[in-house]
Amino acid sequence: MLLFLVFIGTFFSILNSSMVNVALPTIMIEFAIDIRSSTWLYTGYMLPYAIAMSIFGSLGDIYSPKRIFMLGVFIFAMGSLSCSIAGSFWMLLASRTIQALGAAAIMTNSMVLVITPFEQNKRSAILGWWGMISSAGSLVGPTLGGFLTDHIGWHSIFYINLPFAAAILLLGGSYIPSIPKTSSTKIFDYQGSIYLTVSLVSLLLAIIVGSTNGWLTKTTVPLLGLFLLFACLLFRQESRSSQPLISLALLQNSSFAATVAVGFFQGAALFGSMLLIPMYLQHVHDFSPTYAGMLVLPLSISMMIMSPIMGKLAAPPNFKLLIVSGMAILAIGIWIFSRLSLQSPYWLLAAALVTTGIGLGVSSTPLTSNLINVVPQSHMGMASGLFNMIRYLGGVIGSTIFGAFIQQRVAAYIIPLTLSGYTAPLAEKMALGKAFPEVFLMGAFTAAIGMIAAFFTGIPKKIKSL
């Protein structure tokens, strides 16, 4: 029952994100927003999600993963309810932020809850199944989200979460065991959490503004300065604190640092590229949300198949080989996307999706297994939170830069097409058809950098003290 309840929470937090991606074009029409504005629904979710990961991970170490997980389910449910009744773009964006906070608490602590009851040699297999459940959320999300958007309306993709959240809240108290505290004297690093939040918000806002308005504008430069100031304050606080929010000893371990670096580039390549696939299918090929959701099934199916297999194969001597291989396959998969055109057959899209899914499946479970083999149990929440925070920060940065880039490329292509006599709708479609492959090339290059970082993961050595 423990695995069932925790897996359900994980499944729905991921399911909802993948459903929203398919519903974005419909939401754009209802609220009359462009592609750049619509990516705020993604960035506005991923930004608080990434930042809150590290905070909720440390809170889980202090107050128990069960309590923070259950709190996350409640917050996620409230955010879902608010999203389902949103009548404006800004209300929806604010509600997505609430959802993100709940999802961060769920994801960070679910991993700790599912592996702690098991022996070390069984944990990779459990993580494989956990990865399969995550993939299942990505698998069902596009198809279910497309169907609900087409036949009921986009609001329905949010209130579908409520009965399942209610079930976890009713049963979790009895069936999810509490993990004993390793220390009764732990205190939360409030100063560190403030410095972390301000520095990351400043950095990401600077990237968002800089990628669209320029890097030397009167808005971007102060934001970068604010980031540097609070990053320095964070470093000073964490190096002096006896109970830091982020232990610097973690990052001094070369295997852990390389694992986090790979996670960053994997997140940037994956989320930056995959956010655009539903838009590509609906805007360029005029597919319905339901059909577009069905077309991307091969990615999640291949990842779902590979995750438990990697759970069985993942052992400390194999981690490096599997992570390097997975990142290489991921880079190839995203590169295949760059070969797509308006006339491309479906088999080419399917090949890109399957290859990308295999790459994710091969790399993700060994990455997480490498993490838990390095970190002591008492700091598992902190490590999980830090890893996921960095990974999803990569996703926010990747999606922001890729989104701004495609907007700029479309603007560059559409003017000469319009002057050549094409109608505005056709010129826009042709411009998008030319711009999307260029973005996918950026994604493939990003994944290739992650592959290089994977060579430094090595054989994990347990950190003895933090």
C-alpha positions as a printed NumPy array, in Angstrom:
array([[  0.   ,   0.   ,   0.   ],
       [  2.964,   2.341,   0.691],
       [  4.259,   2.009,  -2.861],
       [  0.743,   2.316,  -4.303],
       [ -0.069,   5.575,  -2.508],
       [  3.326,   7.172,  -3.114],
       [  3.326,   6.071,  -6.752],
       [ -0.176,   7.541,  -7.232],
       [  1.017,  10.899,  -5.867],
       [  4.068,  10.821,  -8.131],
       [  1.968,   9.733, -11.118],
       [ -0.531,  12.573, -10.875],
       [  2.013,  15.308, -10.232],
       [  3.759,  14.31 , -13.478],
       [  0.53 ,  13.515, -15.345],
       [ -0.72 ,  17.052, -14.865],
       [  2.41 ,  18.671, -16.275],
       [  2.253,  16.586, -19.446],
       [ -1.483,  17.266, -19.834],
       [ -0.919,  21.018, -19.627],
       [  1.633,  20.919, -22.454],
       [ -0.994,  19.5  , -24.823],
       [ -3.646,  21.969, -23.638],
       [ -1.401,  25.03 , -24.097],
       [ -2.511,  25.845, -27.678],
       [ -6.178,  25.777, -26.578],
       [ -5.415,  27.939, -23.535],
       [ -3.536,  30.356, -25.824],
       [ -6.659,  30.808, -27.931],
       [ -9.019,  31.262, -24.972],
       [ -6.858,  33.883, -23.269],
       [ -5.54 ,  35.419, -26.531],
       [ -1.844,  35.005, -25.688],
       [  1.161,  34.25 , -27.92 ],
       [  3.744,  31.456, -27.656],
       [  6.092,  33.538, -25.504],
       [  3.321,  34.346, -23.004],
       [  2.069,  30.751, -22.979],
       [  5.49 ,  29.487, -21.908],
       [  4.922,  31.402, -18.647],
       [  2.372,  28.74 , -17.724],
       [  5.25 ,  26.297, -17.998],
       [  7.967,  28.543, -16.556],
       [  5.613,  29.818, -13.82 ],
       [  5.209,  26.208, -12.755],
       [  8.782,  25.009, -13.182],
       [ 10.401,  28.   , -11.437],
       [  8.735,  27.563,  -8.007],
       [  8.839,  23.793,  -8.524],
       [ 12.619,  23.818,  -8.946],
       [ 13.307,  26.258,  -6.109],
       [ 10.977,  24.507,  -3.652],
       [ 12.591,  21.101,  -4.28 ],
       [ 15.654,  21.836,  -2.154],
       [ 13.579,  23.512,   0.56 ],
       [ 11.048,  20.673,   0.856],
       [ 13.865,  18.125,   0.71 ],
       [ 15.498,  19.644,   3.789],
       [ 12.125,  19.979,   5.512],
       [ 11.58 ,  16.274,   4.88 ],
       [ 14.884,  15.465,   6.616],
       [ 13.822,  17.577,   9.609],
       [ 10.087,  16.865,  10.016],
       [  9.902,  13.451,   8.235],
       [  9.292,  12.762,   4.535],
       [  5.792,  11.472,   5.26 ],
       [  4.585,  14.779,   6.743],
       [  6.023,  16.865,   3.919],
       [  4.711,  14.432,   1.283],
       [  1.183,  14.62 ,   2.719],
       [  1.43 ,  18.419,   2.937],
       [  2.488,  18.437,  -0.704],
       [ -0.545,  16.382,  -1.74 ],
       [ -2.841,  18.867,   0.042],
       [ -1.172,  21.916,  -1.565],
       [ -1.252,  20.242,  -4.977],
       [ -4.969,  19.536,  -4.586],
       [ -5.706,  23.157,  -3.648],
       [ -3.704,  24.385,  -6.618],
       [ -5.535,  21.982,  -8.945],
       [ -8.906,  23.195,  -7.67 ],
       [ -7.886,  26.819,  -8.205],
       [ -6.633,  26.034, -11.745],
       [ -9.91 ,  24.306, -12.625],
       [-11.958,  27.438, -11.874],
       [ -9.469,  29.986, -13.263],
       [-11.198,  32.587, -15.409],
       [ -8.13 ,  34.55 , -16.494],
       [ -4.579,  33.916, -17.58 ],
       [ -3.141,  35.507, -14.442],
       [ -5.344,  33.473, -12.099],
       [ -4.324,  30.315, -13.918],
       [ -0.643,  31.298, -13.664],
       [ -0.944,  31.969,  -9.906],
       [ -2.772,  28.67 ,  -9.399],
       [ -0.1  ,  26.803, -11.316],
       [  2.452,  28.252,  -8.892],
       [  0.516,  26.777,  -5.956],
       [  0.351,  23.457,  -7.782],
       [  4.104,  23.555,  -8.316],
       [  4.836,  23.951,  -4.598],
       [  2.756,  20.878,  -3.819],
       [  4.335,  18.856,  -6.624],
       [  7.833,  19.766,  -5.368],
       [  7.053,  18.427,  -1.898],
       [  5.589,  15.255,  -3.423],
       [  8.435,  14.476,  -5.815],
       [ 11.316,  15.223,  -3.445],
       [  9.983,  13.122,  -0.586],
       [  8.374,  10.332,  -2.6  ],
       [ 11.791,   9.017,  -3.605],
       [ 12.911,   8.889,   0.031],
       [  9.674,   7.168,   1.092],
       [  9.888,   4.406,  -1.516],
       [ 13.579,   3.473,  -1.069],
       [ 14.036,   3.751,   2.713],
       [ 12.204,   0.502,   3.675],
       [ 14.432,  -1.533,   1.309],
       [ 18.003,  -2.779,   1.494],
       [ 20.692,  -0.923,  -0.474],
       [ 20.987,  -3.66 ,  -3.118],
       [ 17.258,  -3.505,  -3.892],
       [ 16.934,   0.258,  -4.177],
       [ 17.956,   0.574,  -7.837],
       [ 15.164,  -1.842,  -8.778],
       [ 12.642,   0.182,  -6.757],
       [ 13.878,   3.364,  -8.427],
       [ 13.396,   1.647, -11.773],
       [  9.74 ,   1.044, -10.964],
       [  9.455,   4.598,  -9.633],
       [ 10.863,   5.799, -12.956],
       [  8.355,   3.616, -14.797],
       [  5.474,   5.215, -12.871],
       [  6.865,   8.652, -13.708],
       [  7.037,   7.628, -17.361],
       [  3.474,   6.331, -17.169],
       [  2.372,   9.806, -16.075],
       [  4.11 ,  11.25 , -19.123],
       [  2.593,   8.469, -21.258],
       [ -1.02 ,   8.94 , -20.231],
       [ -0.824,  12.726, -19.853],
       [ -0.72 ,  13.88 , -23.485],
       [ -3.448,  11.474, -24.64 ],
       [ -5.732,  12.031, -21.648],
       [ -5.067,  15.766, -21.657],
       [ -5.847,  15.998, -25.354],
       [ -9.057,  13.99 , -24.957],
       [-10.253,  16.041, -21.974],
       [ -9.361,  19.329, -23.685],
       [-11.203,  18.352, -26.878],
       [-14.337,  16.872, -25.278],
       [-14.768,  18.565, -21.885],
       [-12.505,  21.617, -21.85 ],
       [ -9.044,  22.429, -20.549],
       [-10.357,  23.071, -17.01 ],
       [-11.015,  19.346, -16.656],
       [ -7.31 ,  18.457, -16.786],
       [ -6.994,  20.016, -13.337],
       [-10.032,  18.793, -11.42 ],
       [ -9.301,  15.194, -12.434],
       [ -6.545,  15.296,  -9.78 ],
       [ -8.884,  15.962,  -6.871],
       [-10.395,  12.51 ,  -6.109],
       [ -6.979,  10.859,  -6.174],
       [ -5.463,  13.51 ,  -3.893],
       [ -8.38 ,  12.989,  -1.511],
       [ -7.738,   9.225,  -1.462],
       [ -4.054,   9.731,  -0.573],
       [ -4.938,  12.181,   2.2  ],
       [ -7.506,   9.75 ,   3.666],
       [ -5.343,   6.614,   3.479],
       [ -1.821,   7.987,   3.746],
       [ -1.943,   8.579,   7.493],
       [ -2.512,   4.881,   8.119],
       [ -0.575,   3.196,   5.328],
       [  2.491,   5.383,   4.728],
       [  4.995,   4.633,   7.516],
       [  6.866,   7.386,   9.284],
       [ 10.646,   7.337,   8.878],
       [ 12.434,   7.776,  12.224],
       [ 14.336,  11.025,  12.642],
       [ 18.122,  10.695,  12.631],
       [ 18.405,  13.672,  14.942],
       [ 15.996,  15.639,  17.124],
       [ 18.147,  18.773,  17.025],
       [ 17.897,  19.625,  13.326],
       [ 16.671,  23.109,  12.556],
       [ 15.603,  24.601,   9.252],
       [ 17.957,  27.064,   7.574],
       [ 15.551,  29.963,   7.005],
       [ 18.278,  32.397,   5.992],
       [ 19.633,  29.976,   3.42 ],
       [ 16.161,  29.38 ,   1.978],
       [ 15.596,  33.135,   1.559],
       [ 18.976,  33.646,  -0.096],
       [ 18.377,  30.629,  -2.356],
       [ 14.928,  31.822,  -3.42 ],
       [ 15.963,  35.423,  -4.16 ],
       [ 19.116,  34.394,  -6.031],
       [ 17.369,  31.841,  -8.246],
       [ 14.334,  34.017,  -8.961],
       [ 16.689,  36.873,  -9.915],
       [ 18.749,  34.595, -12.158],
       [ 15.777,  33.112, -13.961],
       [ 14.054,  36.464, -14.408],
       [ 17.328,  37.826, -15.808],
       [ 17.453,  34.939, -18.294],
       [ 13.811,  35.446, -19.263],
       [ 14.187,  39.201, -19.726],
       [ 17.664,  39.011, -21.234],
       [ 16.733,  36.397, -23.828],
       [ 13.96 ,  38.631, -25.158],
       [ 15.044,  42.236, -24.486],
       [ 18.839,  41.973, -24.442],
       [ 21.487,  41.222, -21.821],
       [ 22.695,  44.776, -21.189],
       [ 19.334,  46.455, -20.61 ],
       [ 18.507,  48.455, -17.477],
       [ 16.295,  45.581, -16.293],
       [ 18.57 ,  42.609, -16.973],
       [ 21.788,  44.004, -15.456],
       [ 20.263,  44.794, -12.003],
       [ 18.674,  41.333, -11.928],
       [ 22.043,  39.708, -12.633],
       [ 23.608,  41.892,  -9.931],
       [ 20.912,  40.832,  -7.46 ],
       [ 21.583,  37.194,  -8.339],
       [ 25.335,  37.558,  -7.715],
       [ 24.753,  39.347,  -4.409],
       [ 22.388,  36.741,  -2.983],
       [ 24.396,  33.852,  -4.42 ],
       [ 27.396,  35.146,  -2.451],
       [ 25.238,  35.519,   0.671],
       [ 23.968,  31.966,   0.161],
       [ 27.497,  30.594,  -0.171],
       [ 28.618,  32.41 ,   2.986],
       [ 25.558,  31.222,   4.926],
       [ 25.895,  27.592,   3.858],
       [ 29.645,  27.468,   4.525],
       [ 29.158,  28.842,   8.05 ],
       [ 25.939,  27.065,   9.07 ],
       [ 26.188,  23.886,  11.147],
       [ 22.891,  22.726,   9.617],
       [ 22.799,  24.213,   6.101],
       [ 19.965,  24.06 ,   3.607],
       [ 22.488,  22.821,   1.02 ],
       [ 25.582,  21.108,   2.369],
       [ 28.619,  22.178,   0.349],
       [ 30.199,  18.807,   1.194],
       [ 27.775,  17.24 ,  -1.262],
       [ 29.115,  19.289,  -4.145],
       [ 32.713,  18.585,  -3.089],
       [ 32.118,  14.929,  -3.933],
       [ 33.091,  14.667,  -7.611],
       [ 30.631,  11.872,  -8.402],
       [ 27.704,  13.753,  -6.853],
       [ 28.694,  17.042,  -8.539],
       [ 28.94 ,  15.326, -11.938],
       [ 25.554,  13.652, -11.363],
       [ 23.973,  17.029, -10.643],
       [ 25.633,  18.54 , -13.74 ],
       [ 24.283,  15.753, -15.947],
       [ 20.837,  16.303, -14.406],
       [ 21.012,  19.998, -15.318],
       [ 21.835,  19.391, -18.979],
       [ 19.353,  16.512, -19.21 ],
       [ 16.642,  18.809, -17.852],
       [ 17.558,  21.67 , -20.186],
       [ 17.593,  19.417, -23.255],
       [ 14.488,  17.458, -22.324],
       [ 12.128,  20.141, -21.045],
       [ 13.384,  22.791, -23.445],
       [ 12.713,  20.533, -26.425],
       [  9.711,  18.504, -25.289],
       [  7.651,  21.57 , -24.374],
       [  7.659,  22.494, -28.056],
       [  6.547,  19.137, -29.511],
       [  2.783,  19.595, -28.862],
       [  3.052,  23.118, -30.3  ],
       [  4.9  ,  21.774, -33.334],
       [  2.248,  19.14 , -33.998],
       [ -0.719,  21.463, -33.457],
       [  0.575,  24.686, -35.017],
       [  2.587,  23.286, -37.914],
       [  0.557,  20.175, -38.754],
       [ -2.876,  21.365, -37.506],
       [ -3.434,  18.222, -35.42 ],
       [ -6.077,  18.253, -32.681],
       [ -4.943,  18.083, -29.027],
       [ -6.182,  14.487, -28.788],
       [ -4.342,  13.37 , -31.906],
       [ -1.196,  15.282, -30.967],
       [ -1.256,  13.589, -27.564],
       [ -1.547,  10.156, -29.174],
       [  1.316,  10.841, -31.573],
       [  3.816,  11.391, -28.737],
       [  3.007,   8.07 , -27.015],
       [  6.154,   6.299, -28.316],
       [  8.397,   8.518, -26.17 ],
       [  6.738,   7.629, -22.881],
       [  6.214,   3.968, -23.812],
       [  9.897,   3.479, -24.595],
       [ 10.94 ,   5.27 , -21.407],
       [  8.443,   3.277, -19.335],
       [  9.835,   0.002, -20.723],
       [ 13.468,   0.974, -20.177],
       [ 13.158,   2.285, -16.595],
       [ 12.568,  -1.052, -14.786],
       [ 15.142,  -2.756, -17.02 ],
       [ 17.716,  -0.166, -15.993],
       [ 16.648,  -0.674, -12.375],
       [ 17.867,  -4.274, -12.643],
       [ 21.036,  -3.412, -14.55 ],
       [ 22.036,  -0.379, -12.48 ],
       [ 24.882,  -1.262, -10.129],
       [ 27.74 ,   1.024,  -9.007],
       [ 30.282,  -0.337, -11.535],
       [ 27.771,   0.211, -14.397],
       [ 26.461,   3.687, -13.522],
       [ 28.964,   5.655, -15.601],
       [ 28.531,   3.522, -18.727],
       [ 24.733,   3.647, -18.522],
       [ 24.578,   7.407, -17.912],
       [ 26.994,   8.198, -20.762],
       [ 25.139,   5.844, -23.116],
       [ 21.755,   7.241, -22.146],
       [ 22.806,  10.859, -22.689],
       [ 24.316,   9.958, -26.077],
       [ 21.068,   8.264, -27.148],
       [ 19.083,  11.259, -25.864],
       [ 21.22 ,  13.633, -27.961],
       [ 20.661,  11.47 , -31.049],
       [ 16.902,  11.361, -30.413],
       [ 16.579,  15.137, -30.136],
       [ 18.805,  15.529, -33.209],
       [ 16.358,  13.383, -35.199],
       [ 13.662,  15.936, -34.299],
       [ 15.747,  18.562, -36.098],
       [ 15.364,  16.567, -39.324],
       [ 11.562,  16.985, -39.312],
       [  9.844,  19.134, -41.931],
       [  6.299,  19.836, -43.09 ],
       [  6.486,  16.813, -45.388],
       [  8.136,  14.38 , -42.949],
       [  6.438,  10.957, -42.554],
       [  5.241,   9.861, -39.116],
       [  7.868,   7.126, -38.844],
       [ 10.561,   9.805, -38.58 ],
       [  8.708,  11.503, -35.717],
       [  8.18 ,   8.097, -34.067],
       [ 11.896,   7.307, -34.43 ],
       [ 12.777,  10.599, -32.728],
       [ 10.3  ,   9.942, -29.908],
       [ 11.399,   6.33 , -29.326],
       [ 15.111,   7.2  , -29.376],
       [ 14.581,  10.098, -26.977],
       [ 12.526,   7.897, -24.643],
       [ 15.185,   5.182, -24.639],
       [ 17.865,   7.763, -23.863],
       [ 15.872,   9.086, -20.921],
       [ 15.103,   5.604, -19.647],
       [ 18.721,   4.46 , -19.874],
       [ 20.161,   7.559, -18.145],
       [ 17.585,   8.537, -15.509],
       [ 17.528,   5.485, -13.213],
       [ 21.371,   5.197, -12.999],
       [ 21.547,   8.937, -12.283],
       [ 19.198,   8.594,  -9.315],
       [ 20.865,   5.373,  -8.162],
       [ 24.251,   7.09 ,  -8.262],
       [ 22.803,   9.805,  -6.049],
       [ 21.509,   7.481,  -3.323],
       [ 24.749,   5.483,  -3.286],
       [ 26.73 ,   8.608,  -2.425],
       [ 24.556,  10.26 ,   0.236],
       [ 23.945,   9.058,   3.823],
       [ 20.325,   8.324,   4.778],
       [ 20.123,  11.337,   7.121],
       [ 20.61 ,  13.743,   4.187],
       [ 18.705,  11.876,   1.505],
       [ 15.991,  14.533,   1.351],
       [ 18.537,  17.327,   0.965],
       [ 20.367,  15.464,  -1.792],
       [ 17.175,  14.524,  -3.614],
       [ 15.94 ,  18.101,  -3.378],
       [ 19.228,  19.562,  -4.626],
       [ 19.469,  17.146,  -7.549],
       [ 15.881,  17.699,  -8.642],
       [ 16.161,  21.448,  -8.129],
       [ 19.196,  21.647, -10.423],
       [ 17.552,  19.33 , -12.98 ],
       [ 14.375,  21.373, -13.155],
       [ 16.304,  24.639, -13.141],
       [ 17.895,  23.288, -16.286],
       [ 14.381,  22.729, -17.596],
       [ 13.307,  26.289, -16.804],
       [ 16.43 ,  27.793, -18.343],
       [ 16.219,  25.525, -21.389],
       [ 12.542,  26.165, -22.036],
       [ 12.994,  29.929, -21.581],
       [ 15.957,  30.207, -23.933],
       [ 14.482,  27.814, -26.494],
       [ 11.111,  29.603, -26.368],
       [ 12.722,  33.005, -26.907],
       [ 14.907,  31.611, -29.682],
       [ 12.005,  30.132, -31.634],
       [ 10.081,  33.398, -31.31 ],
       [ 13.044,  35.293, -32.76 ],
       [ 13.544,  32.795, -35.593],
       [  9.849,  32.862, -36.503],
       [  9.965,  36.669, -36.649],
       [ 13.026,  36.497, -38.902],
       [ 11.444,  33.971, -41.284],
       [  7.908,  35.362, -41.445],
       [  8.784,  38.78 , -42.915],
       [ 10.363,  37.543, -46.182],
       [  7.64 ,  34.876, -46.535],
       [  4.922,  37.531, -46.221],
       [  6.704,  39.778, -48.702],
       [  6.868,  36.828, -51.101],
       [  3.077,  36.778, -51.27 ],
       [  2.144,  34.075, -48.764],
       [ -0.916,  34.703, -46.612],
       [ -0.245,  35.497, -42.95 ],
       [ -1.456,  32.097, -41.587],
       [  0.527,  30.137, -44.175],
       [  3.622,  32.298, -43.688],
       [  3.449,  31.717, -39.923],
       [  3.112,  27.956, -40.39 ],
       [  6.059,  27.857, -42.786],
       [  8.14 ,  30.006, -40.44 ],
       [  7.391,  27.687, -37.534],
       [  8.278,  24.707, -39.722],
       [ 11.726,  26.235, -40.327],
       [ 12.299,  27.439, -36.765],
       [ 11.453,  24.255, -34.824],
       [ 14.331,  22.156, -36.291],
       [ 16.813,  24.831, -35.254],
       [ 15.557,  24.692, -31.664],
       [ 15.87 ,  20.904, -31.603],
       [ 19.488,  21.226, -32.741],
       [ 20.088,  23.365, -29.656],
       [ 18.505,  20.644, -27.549],
       [ 20.712,  17.937, -29.068],
       [ 23.835,  20.031, -28.417],
       [ 22.742,  20.546, -24.79 ],
       [ 22.264,  16.792, -24.302],
       [ 25.734,  16.201, -25.798],
       [ 27.259,  18.484, -23.155],
       [ 25.459,  16.362, -20.533],
       [ 27.036,  13.257, -22.058],
       [ 30.488,  14.802, -21.593],
       [ 29.694,  15.612, -17.951],
       [ 28.6  ,  11.985, -17.464],
       [ 32.184,  10.812, -18.002],
       [ 33.034,  12.357, -14.611],
       [ 30.407,  10.476, -12.593],
       [ 32.795,   7.583, -11.897],
       [ 32.086,   4.907,  -9.301],
       [ 30.162,   6.507,  -6.403],
       [ 31.922,   6.792,  -3.041],
       [ 29.729,   7.273,   0.021],
       [ 30.067,  10.629,   1.748],
       [ 30.894,   9.741,   5.358],
       [ 29.87 ,  13.001,   7.009],
       [ 28.173,  16.27 ,   6.126]])
